[in-house]
Coordinates of C-alpha atoms and ligand atoms in Angstrom, one line a residue:
M1 CA 14.2 -48.0 -45.0
P2 CA 13.5 -48.3 -41.3
T3 CA 12.7 -51.7 -40.2
S4 CA 9.7 -52.6 -38.3
R5 CA 11.8 -53.1 -35.2
S6 CA 13.4 -49.6 -35.5
L7 CA 10.1 -48.1 -36.2
K8 CA 8.6 -49.6 -33.0
R9 CA 11.8 -48.3 -31.2
R10 CA 11.2 -44.8 -32.5
T11 CA 7.7 -44.7 -31.6
L12 CA 8.5 -45.7 -28.1
L13 CA 11.0 -43.2 -27.9
G14 CA 8.7 -40.6 -29.4
A15 CA 6.0 -41.5 -26.8
A16 CA 8.7 -41.2 -23.9
A17 CA 9.7 -37.8 -25.1
A18 CA 6.1 -36.6 -25.4
L19 CA 5.5 -38.1 -21.8
S20 CA 8.4 -36.3 -20.5
T21 CA 7.3 -32.9 -22.0
L22 CA 3.9 -33.5 -20.5
A23 CA 5.3 -34.4 -17.2
L24 CA 7.1 -30.8 -16.9
P25 CA 4.1 -28.7 -16.6
A26 CA 2.4 -31.3 -14.4
V27 CA 5.3 -30.6 -12.0
A28 CA 5.0 -26.9 -12.3
Q29 CA 1.2 -27.0 -11.6
T30 CA 1.8 -28.5 -8.3
K31 CA 3.1 -25.1 -7.2
T32 CA 0.7 -22.8 -5.6
V33 CA 0.5 -19.6 -7.6
L34 CA 0.6 -16.4 -5.6
R35 CA -0.2 -13.3 -7.8
I36 CA 0.8 -10.0 -6.3
S37 CA -0.5 -6.6 -7.7
T38 CA 0.5 -3.1 -6.5
P39 CA 0.8 0.3 -7.8
A40 CA 4.2 0.8 -6.2
V41 CA 7.1 1.9 -8.3
P42 CA 10.0 -0.5 -8.4
D43 CA 12.4 1.7 -6.6
D44 CA 10.0 2.0 -3.5
W45 CA 10.5 0.0 -0.3
H46 CA 6.8 -1.4 -0.5
A47 CA 7.7 -2.7 -3.9
K48 CA 11.0 -4.3 -2.9
M49 CA 9.4 -5.9 0.1
W50 CA 7.6 -8.3 -2.2
T51 CA 10.9 -9.8 -3.2
V52 CA 11.7 -10.2 0.6
F53 CA 8.4 -12.0 0.6
K54 CA 9.1 -14.3 -2.4
D55 CA 12.6 -15.1 -1.1
A56 CA 11.4 -15.8 2.5
L57 CA 9.0 -18.4 0.9
E58 CA 11.4 -19.8 -1.3
K59 CA 13.6 -20.5 1.7
S60 CA 10.8 -21.7 4.1
A61 CA 8.9 -23.8 1.4
P62 CA 11.4 -24.5 -1.5
G63 CA 9.5 -25.2 -4.7
E64 CA 6.0 -24.9 -3.1
F65 CA 4.9 -21.4 -4.2
D66 CA 5.2 -19.6 -7.7
V67 CA 5.2 -16.0 -6.3
Q68 CA 4.4 -13.5 -9.2
I69 CA 5.1 -9.8 -8.5
N70 CA 3.5 -7.1 -10.6
L71 CA 4.4 -3.5 -9.8
N72 CA 3.3 -0.2 -11.3
G73 CA -0.5 -1.1 -11.2
A74 CA 0.5 -3.1 -14.4
L75 CA -2.0 -6.3 -13.6
F76 CA -4.7 -4.4 -11.7
K77 CA -5.5 -0.6 -11.4
Q78 CA -5.0 1.1 -8.1
G79 CA -7.8 0.4 -5.8
T80 CA -9.4 -2.5 -7.8
E81 CA -7.1 -5.1 -6.1
P82 CA -9.6 -6.4 -3.4
T83 CA -12.5 -6.9 -6.0
A84 CA -10.0 -8.9 -8.0
M85 CA -9.0 -10.8 -5.0
A86 CA -12.6 -11.6 -4.0
R87 CA -13.2 -12.8 -7.5
G88 CA -10.3 -15.1 -7.4
N89 CA -8.2 -13.3 -10.0
L90 CA -5.5 -12.1 -7.5
E91 CA -3.9 -13.6 -4.4
L92 CA -2.2 -10.9 -2.6
T93 CA -1.9 -7.2 -2.5
S94 CA -1.1 -4.3 0.0
V95 CA -4.3 -2.8 0.7
S96 CA -4.9 0.7 2.2
A97 CA -7.3 1.7 5.0
F98 CA -9.1 3.7 2.3
D99 CA -9.8 0.8 0.1
I100 CA -10.8 -1.2 3.3
A101 CA -13.1 1.6 4.4
K102 CA -15.3 1.4 1.3
L103 CA -16.6 -1.9 2.4
V104 CA -15.8 -1.8 6.2
P105 CA -17.1 1.8 7.0
E106 CA -15.7 1.8 10.6
F107 CA -12.1 1.3 9.1
S108 CA -12.5 5.1 7.9
V109 CA -11.2 6.0 11.3
F110 CA -7.9 5.2 10.0
T111 CA -8.4 7.6 7.0
A112 CA -8.7 10.5 9.2
G113 CA -6.0 13.0 9.4
Y114 CA -4.1 13.0 12.7
M115 CA -5.5 10.0 14.2
V116 CA -2.5 7.7 14.3
R117 CA 0.5 9.3 15.8
D118 CA 3.7 7.7 14.6
P119 CA 4.9 4.4 13.1
A120 CA 5.3 2.8 16.7
H121 CA 1.8 3.7 17.6
Q122 CA 0.5 2.3 14.2
Q123 CA 2.1 -1.1 14.9
K124 CA 0.8 -1.2 18.5
V125 CA -2.7 -0.3 17.4
F126 CA -2.8 -2.9 14.5
N127 CA -0.9 -5.5 16.2
G128 CA -3.0 -5.4 19.3
P129 CA -6.7 -6.0 20.1
I130 CA -7.9 -3.1 18.0
G131 CA -6.3 -4.6 14.8
A132 CA -7.5 -8.2 15.7
E133 CA -11.1 -7.1 16.0
L134 CA -11.2 -5.0 12.9
F135 CA -9.1 -7.5 10.8
K136 CA -11.6 -10.1 11.6
T137 CA -14.4 -7.8 10.2
V138 CA -12.2 -7.2 7.1
A139 CA -11.9 -11.2 6.6
D140 CA -15.5 -11.6 6.9
K141 CA -16.8 -8.7 4.8
M142 CA -14.0 -8.4 2.1
D143 CA -13.0 -12.1 1.8
I144 CA -9.5 -11.1 2.2
T145 CA -7.2 -11.6 5.3
P146 CA -4.6 -9.0 6.6
L147 CA -1.5 -10.6 7.5
S148 CA 0.9 -7.7 8.5
T149 CA 1.0 -4.0 8.6
C150 CA 3.3 -1.8 6.7
Y151 CA 4.2 1.8 7.4
L152 CA 3.7 3.7 4.2
G153 CA 5.0 6.8 5.7
T154 CA 3.7 10.1 6.9
R155 CA 1.9 11.9 4.2
Q156 CA 3.1 15.6 3.3
V157 CA 1.8 18.1 0.9
N158 CA 3.9 18.6 -2.0
L159 CA 3.5 21.6 -4.4
R160 CA 4.4 22.4 -8.1
E161 CA 4.8 26.0 -7.3
A162 CA 6.2 27.4 -3.9
R163 CA 3.8 29.5 -1.7
T164 CA 3.2 30.3 1.8
V165 CA 1.4 27.7 3.6
K166 CA 0.8 28.2 7.3
T167 CA -2.8 27.0 7.7
P168 CA -5.4 25.0 5.8
A169 CA -6.6 28.6 4.5
D170 CA -3.5 28.9 2.6
L171 CA -4.3 25.9 0.4
K172 CA -7.6 27.3 -0.7
G173 CA -7.9 27.0 -4.4
I174 CA -5.1 24.5 -4.8
K175 CA -5.9 21.4 -7.0
L176 CA -4.5 18.7 -4.7
R177 CA -4.4 15.3 -6.3
M178 CA -5.6 12.5 -4.2
P179 CA -6.1 8.9 -5.1
G180 CA -9.5 8.3 -6.7
S181 CA -12.1 7.5 -3.9
K182 CA -14.4 9.8 -1.9
E183 CA -12.6 8.8 1.2
W184 CA -9.2 10.2 -0.2
L185 CA -10.9 13.4 -1.5
F186 CA -12.3 13.9 1.8
L187 CA -8.9 14.0 3.5
G188 CA -7.7 16.4 0.7
N189 CA -10.7 18.7 1.1
A190 CA -10.2 18.6 4.9
L191 CA -6.6 20.0 4.4
G192 CA -8.2 23.0 2.8
A193 CA -7.4 22.3 -0.7
T194 CA -9.7 21.3 -3.7
A195 CA -9.1 17.5 -3.9
T196 CA -9.0 16.0 -7.5
P197 CA -8.8 12.4 -8.2
L198 CA -5.9 11.0 -10.2
A199 CA -4.2 7.5 -10.3
F200 CA -0.7 7.2 -8.7
G201 CA 0.8 6.5 -12.1
E202 CA -0.6 9.8 -13.8
V203 CA 0.7 12.1 -10.9
Y204 CA 4.1 12.8 -12.3
L205 CA 2.8 14.0 -15.7
G206 CA 0.0 15.9 -13.9
L207 CA 2.5 17.8 -11.9
K208 CA 4.9 18.5 -14.9
T209 CA 2.1 19.6 -17.1
G210 CA 0.2 21.6 -14.4
T211 CA -3.2 19.9 -14.5
I212 CA -2.8 19.5 -10.8
D213 CA -1.2 22.0 -8.4
G214 CA 0.2 19.4 -5.9
Q215 CA -0.1 16.1 -4.4
D216 CA 0.3 14.4 -1.0
N217 CA 2.4 11.5 -0.3
P218 CA 4.9 10.2 2.3
L219 CA 8.5 11.5 1.4
P220 CA 10.0 8.0 0.4
S221 CA 7.3 7.8 -2.4
V222 CA 7.9 11.4 -3.4
R223 CA 11.7 10.3 -3.9
A224 CA 10.9 6.8 -5.4
A225 CA 8.4 8.2 -8.0
K226 CA 10.5 11.2 -8.7
F227 CA 7.9 13.8 -7.9
Y228 CA 10.6 16.0 -6.5
E229 CA 11.7 16.5 -10.2
V230 CA 8.5 18.3 -11.1
T231 CA 7.6 20.0 -7.9
Q232 CA 9.0 23.2 -5.7
Q233 CA 8.0 22.7 -2.3
I234 CA 7.2 20.2 0.3
V235 CA 5.0 21.4 3.2
L236 CA 5.6 19.2 6.3
T237 CA 1.8 19.0 7.3
S238 CA 2.4 15.4 8.6
H239 CA -1.4 14.8 8.2
L240 CA -1.6 11.1 7.8
V241 CA 0.5 8.3 9.2
D242 CA -0.3 6.1 6.6
S243 CA -0.6 2.3 6.5
L244 CA -0.8 -0.6 4.0
F245 CA -1.7 -4.1 5.1
I246 CA -0.2 -7.2 3.3
A247 CA -3.5 -9.2 2.5
I248 CA -4.2 -12.6 0.9
S249 CA -7.6 -13.6 -0.5
N250 CA -9.5 -16.0 1.6
R251 CA -9.9 -18.3 -1.4
S252 CA -6.2 -18.6 -1.7
L253 CA -5.8 -18.9 2.1
H254 CA -8.1 -21.8 2.3
T255 CA -6.3 -23.8 -0.2
L256 CA -3.0 -23.8 1.9
T257 CA -2.1 -26.2 4.5
P258 CA -1.7 -25.1 8.0
A259 CA 2.1 -25.2 7.6
Q260 CA 1.9 -23.2 4.3
R261 CA -0.3 -20.5 6.0
Q262 CA 2.0 -20.2 8.7
K263 CA 5.0 -19.7 6.2
V264 CA 3.0 -17.2 4.0
S265 CA 2.1 -15.2 7.1
A266 CA 5.9 -15.2 8.4
A267 CA 6.9 -14.2 4.9
A268 CA 4.4 -11.1 5.0
Q269 CA 5.7 -10.2 8.5
A270 CA 9.4 -10.3 7.1
A271 CA 8.3 -8.0 4.1
A272 CA 6.6 -5.6 6.5
V273 CA 9.7 -5.5 8.8
Y274 CA 11.9 -4.8 5.8
N275 CA 9.8 -2.0 4.5
N276 CA 9.1 -0.5 7.7
E277 CA 12.8 -0.4 8.9
N278 CA 13.8 1.2 5.6
R279 CA 11.2 3.7 5.1
I280 CA 11.7 4.9 8.7
K281 CA 15.2 5.4 8.2
E282 CA 14.9 7.1 4.7
E283 CA 12.0 9.2 5.9
S284 CA 14.5 10.8 8.4
Q285 CA 17.0 11.5 5.8
L286 CA 15.0 12.9 3.0
V287 CA 14.4 16.4 4.0
D288 CA 18.2 17.2 3.4
F289 CA 18.0 15.3 0.0
F290 CA 15.1 17.3 -1.3
K291 CA 16.7 20.6 -0.2
K292 CA 19.8 19.5 -2.1
E293 CA 17.6 19.0 -5.1
G294 CA 16.5 22.6 -4.7
L295 CA 13.1 22.2 -3.1
K296 CA 11.7 24.4 -0.4
V297 CA 10.8 22.3 2.7
T298 CA 8.6 24.2 5.0
V299 CA 6.9 23.8 8.4
P300 CA 3.4 25.1 8.6
D301 CA 1.4 25.6 11.8
V302 CA 0.7 22.0 12.4
E303 CA -1.4 22.4 15.1
A304 CA -3.8 24.7 12.9
F305 CA -3.8 21.9 10.5
R306 CA -4.6 19.4 13.3
K307 CA -7.3 21.1 14.8
S308 CA -9.1 21.9 11.6
V309 CA -8.8 18.3 10.1
Q310 CA -9.7 16.9 13.3
A311 CA -12.8 18.9 13.6
T312 CA -13.8 18.4 9.9
Y313 CA -13.7 14.5 10.5
Q314 CA -15.5 14.7 14.0
A315 CA -18.5 16.7 12.3
S316 CA -18.5 14.2 9.3
D317 CA -20.7 11.2 8.5
Y318 CA -17.6 9.0 8.8
A319 CA -17.3 9.7 12.6
K320 CA -21.0 8.4 13.0
V321 CA -20.0 5.1 12.0
W322 CA -16.9 4.7 14.3
P323 CA -17.7 2.2 17.1
K324 CA -18.3 4.0 20.3
G325 CA -15.0 4.4 22.3
L326 CA -12.7 3.4 19.4
V327 CA -11.0 6.8 19.1
E328 CA -10.5 6.6 22.7
R329 CA -9.0 3.2 22.6
I330 CA -6.5 4.2 19.7
N331 CA -5.5 7.4 21.6
A332 CA -5.0 5.3 24.8
T333 CA -2.8 2.8 22.9
R334 CA 0.7 3.7 24.0
S335 CA 3.7 2.6 22.1
Ligands
LIG401 C1 -1.2 7.3 -3.6 O1 -1.8 7.0 -4.6 O2 -1.0 8.5 -3.3 C2 -0.8 6.2 -2.7 O3 0.2 6.6 -1.9 C3 -1.9 5.5 -1.9 C4 -1.5 4.3 -1.3 O4 -2.8 3.7 -0.7 C5 -0.8 3.3 -2.2 O5 -1.9 2.8 -3.1 C6 0.4 4.1 -2.9 O6 -0.1 5.2 -3.6 C7 0.9 3.2 -3.9 O7 1.4 1.8 -3.5 C8 2.1 3.8 -4.5 O8 3.1 4.2 -3.7

């Protein structure tokens, strides 16, 4: 039989144990949670860059952040991330110019084919005054703040069955998968194809089964998502030097101390640099890889595509909301 003394001791020990288990989550709670969502597949540079982000923060602010990386669109569907961020359900993502253009119409200038010339031009534009002005509008209108600019790559047309493609007329009738928004569909149609919306995660099966005739993406994404396994041809249209912006929700940003903001921003820069360097390097090697995989890699009349796509955008409602002189300023930005 326990004595009253030993009972008291046990009770005290029990209380201490309970307190210590209570104390554990309290320590964990002091970490700032940063949830990340992206449709990127694990083997893609713009998925791996989030580990660089996480590691950089762990180094600069040990124990201060709980960075949670969610790939494959598992947490939020492609394109729904900005809404989730504005609602406080997500802290970070890499947002496309297309998703921004839905709420900041003038940003559609960067959804236009053949607008940005190359990765160096892209960095100059977004890291200079044009980027600063537009990112401020993004922060005001979307409640998210862009922190760094990632080169997603130069988009190329990738076809299920090989055919001769020299000009936009040769894509007539091709069901070209594009991500699901009117800005993306406009680009696909401007290429001469019949654009059809589909989420990134469904493209492989769509190509395999033939519900679509092709898709467009930068070569590193064609490799990482293995689209080359279910397609016969890549047409080097180079129609869009595509970007993604690492962005944080303003809700989250405002909870950070100035020192933490600086560290999060530096981590986002490091992630973008990692992505950009690796993507640019890999992009230059992939034509050979795809040829070895048995694909036809063909060069169309890029000037014919450029002329036609640019004319289509200039005549569109999109161009009507581009601030006066913006296209000229983009063109005049030298890398
Ligand atoms: C795509 O769906 O084709 C696209 O390339 C669009 C980009 O904006 C981006 O969402 C990307 O997919 C994903 O990150 C997957 O690579």
